[in-house]
Short mmCIF file of C-alpha atoms and ligand atoms in Angstrom, two decimals:
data_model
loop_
_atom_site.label_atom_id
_atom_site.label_comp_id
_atom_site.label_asym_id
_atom_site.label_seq_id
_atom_site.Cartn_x
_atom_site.Cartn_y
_atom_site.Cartn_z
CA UNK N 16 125.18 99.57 86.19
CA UNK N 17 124.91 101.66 82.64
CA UNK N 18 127.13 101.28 80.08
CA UNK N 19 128.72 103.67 78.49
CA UNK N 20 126.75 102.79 75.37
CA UNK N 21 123.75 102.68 77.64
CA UNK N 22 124.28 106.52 78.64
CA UNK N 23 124.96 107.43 74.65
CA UNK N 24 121.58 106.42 74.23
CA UNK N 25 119.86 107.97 77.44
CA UNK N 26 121.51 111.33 76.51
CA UNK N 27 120.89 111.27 72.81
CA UNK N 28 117.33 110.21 73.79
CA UNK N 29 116.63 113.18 76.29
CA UNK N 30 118.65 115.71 74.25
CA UNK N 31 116.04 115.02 71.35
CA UNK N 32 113.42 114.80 73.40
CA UNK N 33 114.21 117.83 74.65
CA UNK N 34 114.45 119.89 71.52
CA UNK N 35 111.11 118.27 69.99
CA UNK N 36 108.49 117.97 72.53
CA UNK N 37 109.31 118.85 76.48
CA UNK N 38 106.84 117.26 77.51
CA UNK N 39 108.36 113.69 76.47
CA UNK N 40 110.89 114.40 79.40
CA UNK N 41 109.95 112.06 82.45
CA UNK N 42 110.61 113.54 85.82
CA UNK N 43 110.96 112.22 89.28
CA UNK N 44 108.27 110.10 90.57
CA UNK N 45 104.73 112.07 91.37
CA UNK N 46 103.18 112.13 94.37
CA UNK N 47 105.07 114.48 97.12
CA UNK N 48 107.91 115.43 94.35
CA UNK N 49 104.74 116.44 91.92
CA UNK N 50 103.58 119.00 94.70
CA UNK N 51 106.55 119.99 95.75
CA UNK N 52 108.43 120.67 92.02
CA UNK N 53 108.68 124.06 90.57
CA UNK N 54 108.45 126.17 86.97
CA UNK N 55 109.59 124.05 84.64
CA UNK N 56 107.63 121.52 85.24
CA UNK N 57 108.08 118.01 83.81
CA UNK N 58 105.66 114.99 82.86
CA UNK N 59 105.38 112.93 85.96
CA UNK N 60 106.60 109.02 85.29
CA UNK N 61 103.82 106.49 84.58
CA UNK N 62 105.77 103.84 87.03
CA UNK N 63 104.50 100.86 84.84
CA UNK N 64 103.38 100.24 81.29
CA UNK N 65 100.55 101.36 79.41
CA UNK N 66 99.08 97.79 79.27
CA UNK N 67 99.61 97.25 82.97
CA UNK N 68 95.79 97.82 83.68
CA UNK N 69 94.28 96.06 80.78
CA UNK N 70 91.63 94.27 80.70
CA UNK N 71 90.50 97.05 83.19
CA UNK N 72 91.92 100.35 81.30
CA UNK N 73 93.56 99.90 77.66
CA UNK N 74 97.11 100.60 76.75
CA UNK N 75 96.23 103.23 74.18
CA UNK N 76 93.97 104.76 76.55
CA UNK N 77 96.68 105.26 79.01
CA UNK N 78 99.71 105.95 76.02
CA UNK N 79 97.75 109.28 74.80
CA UNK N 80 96.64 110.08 78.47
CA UNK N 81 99.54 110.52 80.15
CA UNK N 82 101.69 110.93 77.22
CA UNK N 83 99.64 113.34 75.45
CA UNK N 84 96.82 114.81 78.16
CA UNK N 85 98.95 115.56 80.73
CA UNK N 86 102.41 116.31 78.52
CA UNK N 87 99.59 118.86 77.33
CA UNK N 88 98.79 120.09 80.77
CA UNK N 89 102.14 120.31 81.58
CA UNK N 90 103.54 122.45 78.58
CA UNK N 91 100.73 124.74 78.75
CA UNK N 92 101.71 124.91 82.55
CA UNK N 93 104.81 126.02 81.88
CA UNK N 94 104.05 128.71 78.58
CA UNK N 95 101.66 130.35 81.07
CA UNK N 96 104.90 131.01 83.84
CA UNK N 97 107.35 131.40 81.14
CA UNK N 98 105.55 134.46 81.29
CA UNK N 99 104.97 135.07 85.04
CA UNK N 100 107.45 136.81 87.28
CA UNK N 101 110.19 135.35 88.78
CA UNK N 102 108.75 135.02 92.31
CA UNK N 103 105.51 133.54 90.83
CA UNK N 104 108.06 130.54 88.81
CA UNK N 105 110.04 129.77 92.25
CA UNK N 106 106.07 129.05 93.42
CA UNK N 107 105.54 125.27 93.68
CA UNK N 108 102.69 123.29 92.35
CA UNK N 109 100.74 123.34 95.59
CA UNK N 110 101.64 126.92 96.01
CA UNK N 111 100.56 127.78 92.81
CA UNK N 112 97.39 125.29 93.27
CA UNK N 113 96.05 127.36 96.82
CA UNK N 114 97.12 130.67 96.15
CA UNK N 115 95.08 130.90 92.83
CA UNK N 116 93.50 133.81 93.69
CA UNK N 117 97.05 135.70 94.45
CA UNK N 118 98.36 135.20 90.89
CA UNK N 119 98.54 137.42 87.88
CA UNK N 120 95.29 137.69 86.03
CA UNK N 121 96.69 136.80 82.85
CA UNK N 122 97.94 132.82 83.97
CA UNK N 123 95.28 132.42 86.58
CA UNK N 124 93.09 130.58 84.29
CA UNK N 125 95.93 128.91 82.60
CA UNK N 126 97.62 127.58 85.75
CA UNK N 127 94.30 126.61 87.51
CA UNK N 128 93.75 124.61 84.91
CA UNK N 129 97.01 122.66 83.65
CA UNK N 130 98.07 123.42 87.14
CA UNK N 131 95.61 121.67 88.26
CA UNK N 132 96.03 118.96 85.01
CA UNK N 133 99.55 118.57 86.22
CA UNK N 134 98.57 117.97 89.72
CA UNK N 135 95.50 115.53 89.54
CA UNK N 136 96.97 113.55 87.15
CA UNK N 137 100.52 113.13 88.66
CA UNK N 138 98.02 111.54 91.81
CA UNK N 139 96.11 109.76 89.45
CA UNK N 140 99.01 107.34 87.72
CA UNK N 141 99.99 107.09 91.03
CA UNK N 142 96.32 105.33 92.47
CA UNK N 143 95.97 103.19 89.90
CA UNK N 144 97.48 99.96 90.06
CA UNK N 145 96.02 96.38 88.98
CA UNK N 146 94.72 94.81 92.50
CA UNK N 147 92.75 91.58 91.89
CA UNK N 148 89.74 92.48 93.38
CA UNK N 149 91.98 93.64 96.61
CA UNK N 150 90.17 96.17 99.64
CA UNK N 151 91.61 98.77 101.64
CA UNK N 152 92.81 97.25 104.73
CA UNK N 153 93.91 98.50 108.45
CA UNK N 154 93.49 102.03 108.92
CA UNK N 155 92.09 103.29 105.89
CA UNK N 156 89.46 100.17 105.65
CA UNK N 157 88.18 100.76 109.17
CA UNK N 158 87.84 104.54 108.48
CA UNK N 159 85.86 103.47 105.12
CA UNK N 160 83.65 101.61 107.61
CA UNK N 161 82.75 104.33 109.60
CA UNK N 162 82.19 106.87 107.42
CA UNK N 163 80.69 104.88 105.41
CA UNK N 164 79.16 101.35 106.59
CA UNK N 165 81.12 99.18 104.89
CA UNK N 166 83.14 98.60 101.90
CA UNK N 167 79.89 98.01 99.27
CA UNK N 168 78.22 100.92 100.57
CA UNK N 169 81.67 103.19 100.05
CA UNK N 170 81.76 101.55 96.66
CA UNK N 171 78.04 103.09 96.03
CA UNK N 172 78.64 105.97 97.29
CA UNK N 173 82.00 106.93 95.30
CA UNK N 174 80.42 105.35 92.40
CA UNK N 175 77.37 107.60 92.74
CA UNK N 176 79.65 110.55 92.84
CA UNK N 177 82.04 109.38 89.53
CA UNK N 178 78.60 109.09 87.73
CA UNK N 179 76.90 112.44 88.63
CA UNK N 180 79.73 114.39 87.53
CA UNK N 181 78.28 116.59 85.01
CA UNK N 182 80.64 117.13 81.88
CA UNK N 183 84.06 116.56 82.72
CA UNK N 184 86.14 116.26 85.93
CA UNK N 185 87.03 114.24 88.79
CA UNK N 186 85.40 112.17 92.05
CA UNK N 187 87.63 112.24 95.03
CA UNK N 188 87.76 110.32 98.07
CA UNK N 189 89.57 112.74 100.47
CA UNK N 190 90.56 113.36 104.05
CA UNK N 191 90.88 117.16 105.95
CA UNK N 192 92.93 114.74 108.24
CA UNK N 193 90.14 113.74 110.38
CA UNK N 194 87.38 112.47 108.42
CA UNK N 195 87.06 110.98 105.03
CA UNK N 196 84.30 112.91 102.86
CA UNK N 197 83.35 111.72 98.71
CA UNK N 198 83.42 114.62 96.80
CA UNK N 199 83.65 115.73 93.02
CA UNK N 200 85.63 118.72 91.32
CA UNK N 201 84.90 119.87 88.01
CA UNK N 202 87.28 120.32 85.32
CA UNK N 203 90.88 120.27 86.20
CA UNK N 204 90.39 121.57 89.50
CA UNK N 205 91.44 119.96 92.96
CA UNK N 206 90.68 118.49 95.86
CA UNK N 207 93.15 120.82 97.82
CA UNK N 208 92.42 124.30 95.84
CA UNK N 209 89.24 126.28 97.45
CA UNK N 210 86.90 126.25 97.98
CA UNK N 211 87.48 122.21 98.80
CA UNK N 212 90.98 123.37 100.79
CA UNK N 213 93.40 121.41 102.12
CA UNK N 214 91.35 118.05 101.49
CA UNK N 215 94.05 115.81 100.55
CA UNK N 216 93.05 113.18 97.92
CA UNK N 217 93.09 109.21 99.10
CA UNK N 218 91.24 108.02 95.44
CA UNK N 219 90.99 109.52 92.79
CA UNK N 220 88.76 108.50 89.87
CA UNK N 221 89.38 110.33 86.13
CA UNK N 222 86.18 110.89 84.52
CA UNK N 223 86.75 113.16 81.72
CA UNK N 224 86.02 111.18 78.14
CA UNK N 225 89.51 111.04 77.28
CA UNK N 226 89.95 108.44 80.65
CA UNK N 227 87.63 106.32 78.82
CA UNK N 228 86.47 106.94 75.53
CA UNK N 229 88.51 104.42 73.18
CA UNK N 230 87.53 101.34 75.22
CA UNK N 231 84.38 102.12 76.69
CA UNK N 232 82.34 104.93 74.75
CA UNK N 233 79.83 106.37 76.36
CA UNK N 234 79.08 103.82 79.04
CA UNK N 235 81.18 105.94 81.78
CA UNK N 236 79.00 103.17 84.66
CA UNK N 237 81.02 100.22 83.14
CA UNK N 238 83.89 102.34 83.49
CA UNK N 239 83.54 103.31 86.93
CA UNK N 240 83.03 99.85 87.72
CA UNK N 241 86.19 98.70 85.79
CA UNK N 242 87.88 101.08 88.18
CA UNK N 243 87.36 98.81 91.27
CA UNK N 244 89.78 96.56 90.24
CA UNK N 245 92.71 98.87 89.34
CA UNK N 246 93.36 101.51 92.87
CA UNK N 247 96.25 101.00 94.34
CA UNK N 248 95.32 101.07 98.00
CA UNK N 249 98.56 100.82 99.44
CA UNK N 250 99.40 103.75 98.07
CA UNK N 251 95.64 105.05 99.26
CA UNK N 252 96.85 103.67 102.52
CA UNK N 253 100.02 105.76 102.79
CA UNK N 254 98.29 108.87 101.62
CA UNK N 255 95.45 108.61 104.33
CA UNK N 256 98.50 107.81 107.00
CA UNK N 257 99.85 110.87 105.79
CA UNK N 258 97.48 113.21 106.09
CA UNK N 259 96.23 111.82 109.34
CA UNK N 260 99.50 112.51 110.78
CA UNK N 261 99.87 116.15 109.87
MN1 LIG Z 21 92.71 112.96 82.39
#
């Protein structure tokens, strides 16, 4: 239970928080809520501490990534519909996200890209958890097989991808509900946006600078390899189920 001292603080906290940066202002957990949540939009929780990942991914690395990246993402989100018609703000992120095309001229640039900030990142705190060298298993690991031959040959493959990315963006390991497919995005755009459409993400791998700069430079390969050991595949696991299912 809170305290009444305990709920001082919490309000005092937001209610500054609020007046100096919004994008300080944690919000529900990601994943469906992150697709699902509206104009304004809020800075999706990290779920776990910045140093959670280390040796893999560094605690200042992930502090100005989430707190700083994607509050950026996520403010400039929001300036862009502050500015938008009222229809356009009662749009949700995956609204927003496939209907680019339909949206005022002036924010479609602006929401395409912290839109899409907002919604690869909320995914991407979400895939990333600290798994001891752990595999996919059941569903998910004997669709890996198929598609792919095995887990080392998946691991090659996505790695391949993560490398080849020219410049900044993203390599995906996605689903269109029946197959699994290794794709890339550039920038800030997504894996469900066209032209990709409706290709739900399953793994997710970061590989603008800012991801990994601090701790590992220019060598984006030792990165990509770091990355092995910190996807959550449970949480793969339930978004393959997912999107199998629909
Ligand atoms: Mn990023």
């Amino acid at each position: 239970m809170m305290t009444r001292r305990d709920a001082i603080k919490t309000v005092a906290l937001t209610a500054g928080a609020l007046a100096a940066a919004p994008h300080f202002v944690y919000g529900a957990a990601a994943d469906s809520s992150a697709s699902s949540s509206a104009y304004p939009f809020k800075l999706p929780e990290l779920g776990y501490s910045y140093d959670a990942l280390e040796p893999y991914i560094d605690a200042q690395t992930m502090q100005i990534h989430h707190d700083k990246h994607n509050g950026a993402y996520v403010e400039n989100l929001n300036k862009a519909l502050a500015q938008a018609p009222e229809s356009v703000q009662k749009l949700t992120l995956e609204e927003l996200l496939l209907g680019l095309d339909k949206l005022p001229e002036n924010i479609r640039t602006a929401v395409r890209n912290n839109g899409g900030g907002q919604y690869n990142h909320s995914f991407f705190w979400k895939i990333l958890k600290k798994n001891e060298g752990g595999q996919p298993s059941g569903d998910l690991a004997k669709a890996i097989d198929q598609s792919f031959g095995g887990y080392p040959a998946f691991q090659a493959k996505f790695s391949e991808a993560a490398m080849k990315v020219f410049g900044s963006g993203w390599a995906w390991l996605v689903t269109d509900g029946k197959k699994l497919a290794i794709t890339s995005t550039p920038n800030q755009d997504t894996s469900i946006a066209k032209p990709n459409d409706k290709e739900t993400p399953i793994v997710g791998i970061d590989v603008w600078e800012h991801a990994y700069y601090l701790k590992y430079q220019n060598r984006r390969a030792d990165y990509v390899k770091a990355f092995w050991n910190v996807i959550n595949w449970d949480y793969a696991a339930e978004q393959y189920a997912a999107a199998s299912k629909s």
